[in-house]
Coordinates of C-alpha atoms in Angstrom, one line a residue:
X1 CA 0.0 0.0 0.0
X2 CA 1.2 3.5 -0.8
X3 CA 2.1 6.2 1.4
X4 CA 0.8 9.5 1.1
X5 CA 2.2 12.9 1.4
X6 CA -0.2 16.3 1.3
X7 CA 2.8 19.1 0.4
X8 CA 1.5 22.6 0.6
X9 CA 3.3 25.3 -2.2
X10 CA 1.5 28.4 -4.2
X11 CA 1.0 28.1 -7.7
X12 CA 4.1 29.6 -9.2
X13 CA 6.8 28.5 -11.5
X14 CA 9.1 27.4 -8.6
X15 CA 6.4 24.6 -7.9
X16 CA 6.5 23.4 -11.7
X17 CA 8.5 20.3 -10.9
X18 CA 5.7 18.7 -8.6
X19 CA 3.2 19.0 -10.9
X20 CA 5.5 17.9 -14.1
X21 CA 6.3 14.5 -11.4
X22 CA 3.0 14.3 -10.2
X23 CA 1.8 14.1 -14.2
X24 CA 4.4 11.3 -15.0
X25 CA 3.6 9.3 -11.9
X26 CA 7.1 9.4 -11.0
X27 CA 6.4 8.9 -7.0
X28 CA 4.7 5.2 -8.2
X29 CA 7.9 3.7 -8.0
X30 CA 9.1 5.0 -4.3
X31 CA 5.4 3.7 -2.8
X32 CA 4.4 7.8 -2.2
X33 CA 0.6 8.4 -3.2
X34 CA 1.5 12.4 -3.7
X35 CA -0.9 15.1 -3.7
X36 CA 0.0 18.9 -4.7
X37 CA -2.4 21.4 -2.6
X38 CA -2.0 25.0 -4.5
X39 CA -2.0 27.9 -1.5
X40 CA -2.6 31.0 -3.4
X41 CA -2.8 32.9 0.1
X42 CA 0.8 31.6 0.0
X43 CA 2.9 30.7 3.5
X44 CA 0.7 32.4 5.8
X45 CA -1.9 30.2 4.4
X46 CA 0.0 26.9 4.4
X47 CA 1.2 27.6 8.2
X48 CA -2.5 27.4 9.4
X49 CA -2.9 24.2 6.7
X50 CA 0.1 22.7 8.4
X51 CA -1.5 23.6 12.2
X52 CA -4.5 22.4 11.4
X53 CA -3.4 18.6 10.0
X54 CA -4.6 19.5 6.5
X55 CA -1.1 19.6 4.9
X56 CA 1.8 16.9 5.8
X57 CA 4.6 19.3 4.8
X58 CA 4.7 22.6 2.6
X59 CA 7.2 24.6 0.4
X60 CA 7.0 27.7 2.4
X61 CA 9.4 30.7 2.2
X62 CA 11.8 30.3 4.7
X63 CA 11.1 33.8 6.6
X64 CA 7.9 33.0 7.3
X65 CA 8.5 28.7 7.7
X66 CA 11.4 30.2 10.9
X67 CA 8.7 32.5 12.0
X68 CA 5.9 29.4 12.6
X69 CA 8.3 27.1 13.9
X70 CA 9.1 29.8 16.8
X71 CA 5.9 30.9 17.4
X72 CA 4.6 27.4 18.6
X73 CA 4.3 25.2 15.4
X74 CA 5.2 22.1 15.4
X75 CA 6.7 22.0 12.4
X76 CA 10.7 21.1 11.7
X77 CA 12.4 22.4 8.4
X78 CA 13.9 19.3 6.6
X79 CA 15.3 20.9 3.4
X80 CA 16.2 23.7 1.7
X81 CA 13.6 23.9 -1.5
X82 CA 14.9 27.0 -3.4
X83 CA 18.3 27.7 -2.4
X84 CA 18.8 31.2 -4.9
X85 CA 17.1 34.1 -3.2
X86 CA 13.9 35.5 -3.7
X87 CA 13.2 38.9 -5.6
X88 CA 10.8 40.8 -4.3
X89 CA 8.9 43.6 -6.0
X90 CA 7.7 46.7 -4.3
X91 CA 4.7 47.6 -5.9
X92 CA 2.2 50.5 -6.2
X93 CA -1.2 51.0 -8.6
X94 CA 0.0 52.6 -11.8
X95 CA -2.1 55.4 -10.7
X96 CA -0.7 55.9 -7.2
X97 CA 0.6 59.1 -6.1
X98 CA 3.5 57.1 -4.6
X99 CA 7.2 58.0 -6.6
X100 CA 9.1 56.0 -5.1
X101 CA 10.6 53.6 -1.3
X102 CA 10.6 56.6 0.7
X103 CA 7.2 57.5 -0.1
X104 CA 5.6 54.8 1.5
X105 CA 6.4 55.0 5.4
X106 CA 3.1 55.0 6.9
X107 CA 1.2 54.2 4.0
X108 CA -0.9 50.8 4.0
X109 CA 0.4 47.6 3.1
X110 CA -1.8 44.7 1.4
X111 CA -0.6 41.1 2.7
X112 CA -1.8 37.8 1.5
X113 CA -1.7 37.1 5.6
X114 CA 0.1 38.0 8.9
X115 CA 3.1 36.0 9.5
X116 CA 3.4 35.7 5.1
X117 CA 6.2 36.7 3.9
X118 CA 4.6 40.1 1.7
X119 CA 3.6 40.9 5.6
X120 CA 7.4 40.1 7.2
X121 CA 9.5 41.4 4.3
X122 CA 7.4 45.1 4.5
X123 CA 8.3 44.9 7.8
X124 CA 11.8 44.4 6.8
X125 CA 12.2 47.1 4.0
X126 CA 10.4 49.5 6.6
X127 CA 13.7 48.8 9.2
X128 CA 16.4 48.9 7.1
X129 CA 15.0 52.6 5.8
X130 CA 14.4 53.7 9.4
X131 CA 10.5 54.1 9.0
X132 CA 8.6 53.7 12.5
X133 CA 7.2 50.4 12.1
X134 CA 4.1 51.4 14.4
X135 CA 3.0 53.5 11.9
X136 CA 3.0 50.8 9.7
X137 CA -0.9 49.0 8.8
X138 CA -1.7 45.9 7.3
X139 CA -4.3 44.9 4.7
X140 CA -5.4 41.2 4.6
X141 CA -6.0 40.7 1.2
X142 CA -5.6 36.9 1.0
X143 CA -3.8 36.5 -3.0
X144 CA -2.4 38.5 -5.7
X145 CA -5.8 39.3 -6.9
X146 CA -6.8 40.5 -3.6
X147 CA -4.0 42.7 -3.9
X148 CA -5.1 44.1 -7.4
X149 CA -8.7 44.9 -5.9
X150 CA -7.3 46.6 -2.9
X151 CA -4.3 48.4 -4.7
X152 CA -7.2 49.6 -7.6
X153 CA -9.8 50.6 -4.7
X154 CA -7.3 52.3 -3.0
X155 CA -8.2 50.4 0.3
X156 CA -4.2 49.6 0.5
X157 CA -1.2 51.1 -1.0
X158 CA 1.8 49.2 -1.4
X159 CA 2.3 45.6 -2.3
X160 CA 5.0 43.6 -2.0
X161 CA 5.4 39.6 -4.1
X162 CA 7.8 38.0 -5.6
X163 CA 9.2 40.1 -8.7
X164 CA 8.5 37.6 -11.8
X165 CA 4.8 36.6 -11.0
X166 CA 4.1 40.2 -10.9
X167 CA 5.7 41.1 -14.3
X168 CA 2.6 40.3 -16.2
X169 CA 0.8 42.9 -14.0
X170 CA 3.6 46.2 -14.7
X171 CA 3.4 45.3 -18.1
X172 CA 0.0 45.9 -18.5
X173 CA 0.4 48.8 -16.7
X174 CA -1.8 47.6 -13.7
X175 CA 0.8 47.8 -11.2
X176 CA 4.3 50.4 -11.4
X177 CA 7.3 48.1 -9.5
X178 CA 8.8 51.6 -7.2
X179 CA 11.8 48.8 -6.0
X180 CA 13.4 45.6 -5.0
X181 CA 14.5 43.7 -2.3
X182 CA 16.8 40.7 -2.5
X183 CA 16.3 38.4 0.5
X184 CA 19.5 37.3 1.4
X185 CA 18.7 33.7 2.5
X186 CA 17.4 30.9 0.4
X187 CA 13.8 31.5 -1.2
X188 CA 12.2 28.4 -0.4
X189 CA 12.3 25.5 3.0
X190 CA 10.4 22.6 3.4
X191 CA 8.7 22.4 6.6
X192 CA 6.5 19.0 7.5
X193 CA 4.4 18.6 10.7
X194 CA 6.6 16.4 13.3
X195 CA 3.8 13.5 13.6
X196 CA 4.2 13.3 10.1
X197 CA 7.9 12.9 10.1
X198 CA 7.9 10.4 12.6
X199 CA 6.9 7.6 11.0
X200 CA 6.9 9.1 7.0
X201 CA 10.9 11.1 7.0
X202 CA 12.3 8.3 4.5
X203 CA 9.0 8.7 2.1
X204 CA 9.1 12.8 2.0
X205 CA 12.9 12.2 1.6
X206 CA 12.2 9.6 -1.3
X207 CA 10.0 12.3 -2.7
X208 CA 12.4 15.5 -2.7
X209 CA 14.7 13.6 -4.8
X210 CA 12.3 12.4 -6.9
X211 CA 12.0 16.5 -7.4
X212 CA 14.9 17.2 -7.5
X213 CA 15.5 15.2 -10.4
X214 CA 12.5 17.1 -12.1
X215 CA 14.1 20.2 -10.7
X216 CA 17.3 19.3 -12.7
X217 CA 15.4 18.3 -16.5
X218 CA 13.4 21.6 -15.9
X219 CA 16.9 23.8 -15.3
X220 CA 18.2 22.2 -18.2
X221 CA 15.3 21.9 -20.6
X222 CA 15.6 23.6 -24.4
X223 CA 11.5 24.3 -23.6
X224 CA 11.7 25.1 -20.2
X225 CA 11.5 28.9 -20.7
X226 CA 8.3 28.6 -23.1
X227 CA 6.8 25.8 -20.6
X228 CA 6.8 28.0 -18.0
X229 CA 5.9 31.0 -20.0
X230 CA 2.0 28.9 -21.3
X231 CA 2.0 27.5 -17.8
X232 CA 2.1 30.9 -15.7
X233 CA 1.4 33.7 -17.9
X234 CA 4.8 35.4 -18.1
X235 CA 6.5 36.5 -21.1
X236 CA 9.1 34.1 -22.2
X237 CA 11.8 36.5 -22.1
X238 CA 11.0 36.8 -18.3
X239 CA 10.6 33.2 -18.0
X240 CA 14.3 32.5 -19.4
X241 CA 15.9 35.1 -17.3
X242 CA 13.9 33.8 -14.3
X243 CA 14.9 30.3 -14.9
X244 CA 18.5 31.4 -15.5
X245 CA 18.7 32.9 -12.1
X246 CA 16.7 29.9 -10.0
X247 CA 18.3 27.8 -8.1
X248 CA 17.1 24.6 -6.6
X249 CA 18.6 22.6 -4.0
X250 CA 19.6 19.1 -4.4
X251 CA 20.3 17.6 -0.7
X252 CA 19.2 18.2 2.5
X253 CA 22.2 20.0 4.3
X254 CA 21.4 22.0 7.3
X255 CA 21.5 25.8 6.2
X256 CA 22.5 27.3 10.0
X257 CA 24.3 30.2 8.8
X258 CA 21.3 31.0 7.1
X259 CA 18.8 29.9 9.5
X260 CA 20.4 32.0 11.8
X261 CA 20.6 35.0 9.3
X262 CA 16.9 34.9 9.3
X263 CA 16.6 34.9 13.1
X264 CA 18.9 37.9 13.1
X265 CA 16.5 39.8 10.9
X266 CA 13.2 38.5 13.1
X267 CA 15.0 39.6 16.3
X268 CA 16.1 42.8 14.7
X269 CA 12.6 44.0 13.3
X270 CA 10.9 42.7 16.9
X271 CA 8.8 40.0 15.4
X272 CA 10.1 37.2 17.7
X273 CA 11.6 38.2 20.9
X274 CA 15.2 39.2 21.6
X275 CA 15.9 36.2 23.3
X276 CA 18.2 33.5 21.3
X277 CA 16.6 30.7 19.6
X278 CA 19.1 27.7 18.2
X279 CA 18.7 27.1 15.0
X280 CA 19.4 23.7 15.2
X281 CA 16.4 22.9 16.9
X282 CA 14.5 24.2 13.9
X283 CA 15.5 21.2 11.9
X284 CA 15.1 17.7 11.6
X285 CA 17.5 15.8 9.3
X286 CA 16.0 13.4 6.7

């Protein structure tokens, strides 16, 4: 009899190799009955999955995967995902009277969810420019679409996602990109619920490789860039460059120097206490 696995991710390009697996019933041979759960409300969304027993594991940015973990969940990270950082876009309605980063202290910020990384890396932007982060307020707009409403309705003002989903959206002039911010720790962690990983760490182990494999043809693939392109919506150009720049990881080190970059930056912006957390008890080892 199989085994299952429910892993959590949104529905972006960096997720492409589960569903290209998933379609080839590659996890047949490794006994792993695997099903892909799109989060559009992204890792805010797949934290509450993952508390709630609906997910087994997710592919959540690691900001906001470090965040859960020390706020109660009881969760362990067993793998970097995405190992190149993520680009995000700072983003305003094409219409917005908003110029430019120092424009938007105070101003309202939409956010798929609290804890999310569009909510945690406003935060972050906000502290390295010096901005009062109480004056800071939060939208909960759930997606990317959510965001478009509130942006257009001017019920929020700024939004913050990841640079090449949001492409599409500057280029039609919805949405004018006023900045970037590099994160500099890997994009993407895999987190899985610890009763889970007690008795299932060799299937969702068998799995990432099975991925990573995937991961590897899709890197390498003469029709990668126009796959992804059909698939997602973005311009092929966009799609080369973005495929150019991703990298996915293919083990399951520990990262500590960059878990513990990212519990510097919590610390620093006062999202998790002052008080030291070891980063080693964030993981568990496949």
């Amino acid at each position: 009899m199989s085994r299952q696995l429910r892993i959590g991710g949104v529905p972006e390009h960096f997720n492409l190799p589960w569903k290209l697996a998933i379609a080839d019933s590659a996890f047949d041979p490794v006994g792993v009955e695997v099903e892909f759960i799109e989060h559009p409300g992204g890792t805010g969304a797949m934290t509450a999955a993952l508390r709630a027993g609906d997910l087994d594991a997710a592919l959540m940015l690691t900001e906001g995967a470090v965040l859960d973990i020390v706020s109660g969940g009881d969760n362990r990270l067993v793998s970097v995902y995405v190992e190149s950082p993520l680009i995000w876009g700072i983003h305003v309605n094409a219409s917005s009277a908003i110029k430019n980063i120092a424009d938007i202290a105070g101003r309202r910020f939409a956010i798929s969810r609290h804890g999310s990384g569009s909510h945690l890396i406003a935060i972050v932007v906000a502290a390295e420019r010096g901005f009062d982060a109480q004056s800071m307020s939060f939208v909960v707009v759930g997606t990317i679409d959510g965001a478009r409403d509130a942006l257009a309705a001017g019920t929020a003002d700024v939004f913050l996602w990841e640079r090449h989903m949001t492409q599409p959206l500057v280029d039609a002039g919805e949405f004018r990109r006023i900045g970037e911010r590099v994160v500099p720790w890997p994009a993407f962690v895999v987190s899985a619920r610890r009763e889970y990983l007690a008795h299932n760490a060799d299937a969702l182990r068998a799995c990432l490789d099975v991925v990573a494999a995937y991961a590897t043809r899709l890197k390498r693939g003469a029709d990668s860039a126009e796959l992804i392109s059909n698939t997602y919506a973005i311009d092929r150009a966009d799609a080369s460059a973005w495929l150019a720049d991703v990298r996915w990881s293919h083990d399951q080190e520990y990262p500590a120097d960059d878990i513990r970059r990212v519990l510097a930056a919590l610390r620093s912006q006062g999202v998790i206490p002052k008080a030291e957390v070891a980063a080693r008890e964030l993981w568990h080892a496949l």
